[in-house]
Amino acid sequence: MIVGTANFNGTVAILGLARSGLSAARALMAGGNQVAAWDDSRERREEAARAGIPLQSGANFPWRDIAALVPSPGIPLDHPIIASAHAAGIEVLGDVELLWRAMPERKFVGITGTNGKSTTTALIGHILEYARQTVQVGGNLGTPALSLEALWAKGTYVLEMSSFQLDLTQHLSFDIAVLLNITPDHLDRHGDMAAYTAAKQKIFRSGRLKTAIVGIDGPDTLRIYNELRQREGLNVVPIATGRRLLDGIAANGGLLEDHGQAVCDLEAAMALPGRHNWQNAAAAYAATRALGIDPEIIARALLSFPGLAHRMEHIAAIDGVQFINDSKATNGEAAARALACYSPIYWIAGGRNKSNGLKALQSGFRRIAHAFLIGEAEQTFADELEGRVNFSRCGTLSNALDAAAAQACADGRPGAVVLFSPACASFDQFADFEARGESFREMVLNLERRHTEQARRHCA
């Protein structure tokens, strides 16, 4: 836990007591700060009270005595308590900003993008560990920023940054910043693409920034790349897929290339299937090269990467059918990337729909043998697929898995994949994408166990 957070002249208010809020409260208190915390959830308040965290109703925060407000990233910036803090002239900042202030001598690598940022963050951490570097990995991925270990010696923090977290940075400036891509997402929070893009661009705040790494496959990120090139003294590295770059890093036909020179064959990286993962590999390569890691070490580390849970995660093979957990695909663009990797697909999709629906997936419809629809988006997705893709309305994930497995086995098509890539948020039926993915994994493993038992009984 980070205990060297800044000493504030007054109480620090904590709004939201999920993982990052609890972590921030504990770290601030350990550093000698007075804390007043609040969450609308009684269960979370009770957990905080058991941890010895002082509670006070957010509606009654004494602004005259409060030095800063630290809200959880998921709380909208127009929340009345945040608005009250701004009106009172109180600094509003996030836990990542506090980590950066606490560890000013360490290197910070930040990664953002609509899709792929978790895998890229984990890849960079994996490469640095493989190269025997001191590293801590977290932020939006896994461990909250202030629960990471303090790197008092030489070391690097590698942090996944959501747009919500970037909105809560005030002065944070990364040494190396990565922007993978930008497609419509979280528009209910940001309002429009301009505001969403502006939040993402905060990762390139000037100050300590030495290297900016930008995916240039999309128009918005290409524009940002060209703007960054105008900054004097900034090393701007483009990354691309499907073509050669003589002035950057590219995944060209499955080969990772550094300024046109082959580094390794990404087809051999079993945990990095598909063009989107090749972009992640190119970004991780660029970031670790900027940290001075040898290309041969990076190449070996890429090939040994084990992958992340809930991101095109292979769970089991039953009667020749592969079962893939891609619960992290919470929007159409992410699901489209998974659809591009397999055929024929028995696709399980649905949940709480986002504004972009299935528009991004249309090129992958031809790969779908049958779709199995669940959740709040069931009717909307059925309307979009009508006359284009065969589908069944299943309601729940359990029903959809049973139906998909039965049909895939009955059809007996070579290479069949049951792909759970929802293209939706999870909040209609699950707490988050992790809980949704864990549920899918357990259901598949139970299915595998039942199949094994039936086979044994048949043989007996």
CSV table of C-alpha atoms in Angstrom, one decimal, residues 120 178-181 212-218 221 225 236-241 243 245 247-251 256 278-287:
chain,number,residue,atom,x,y,z
A,120,THR,CA,-1.6,-3.9,-23.5
A,178,VAL,CA,-0.1,5.1,-25.0
A,179,LEU,CA,-3.3,5.7,-26.9
A,180,LEU,CA,-4.5,2.6,-28.8
A,181,ASN,CA,-7.8,3.6,-30.4
A,212,ALA,CA,3.8,9.3,-26.9
A,213,ILE,CA,2.7,6.1,-28.6
A,214,VAL,CA,-0.4,6.4,-30.8
A,215,GLY,CA,-2.3,3.9,-32.9
A,216,ILE,CA,-2.9,5.5,-36.2
A,217,ASP,CA,-5.4,3.0,-37.8
A,218,GLY,CA,-8.4,5.3,-36.9
A,221,THR,CA,-6.2,8.9,-33.3
A,225,TYR,CA,-0.8,11.7,-33.7
A,236,VAL,CA,5.9,10.4,-31.0
A,237,VAL,CA,5.8,6.7,-32.1
A,238,PRO,CA,3.0,5.6,-34.5
A,239,ILE,CA,1.7,2.0,-34.4
A,240,ALA,CA,-0.4,0.3,-37.1
A,241,THR,CA,-1.7,-3.0,-38.2
A,243,ARG,CA,0.8,-2.4,-43.3
A,245,LEU,CA,5.6,1.5,-41.2
A,247,ASP,CA,8.9,5.3,-39.1
A,248,GLY,CA,7.1,3.3,-36.4
A,249,ILE,CA,6.0,-0.1,-35.1
A,250,ALA,CA,3.6,-2.2,-37.1
A,251,ALA,CA,2.0,-5.6,-37.1
A,256,LEU,CA,5.9,-7.5,-35.6
A,278,TRP,CA,-1.3,-7.6,-32.7
A,279,GLN,CA,-1.9,-3.8,-32.2
A,280,ASN,CA,-1.6,-4.4,-28.4
A,281,ALA,CA,1.7,-6.2,-29.0
A,282,ALA,CA,3.0,-3.4,-31.2
A,283,ALA,CA,2.1,-0.8,-28.5
A,284,ALA,CA,3.7,-2.9,-25.7
A,285,TYR,CA,6.8,-3.3,-27.9
A,286,ALA,CA,7.0,0.5,-28.5
A,287,ALA,CA,6.6,1.3,-24.8
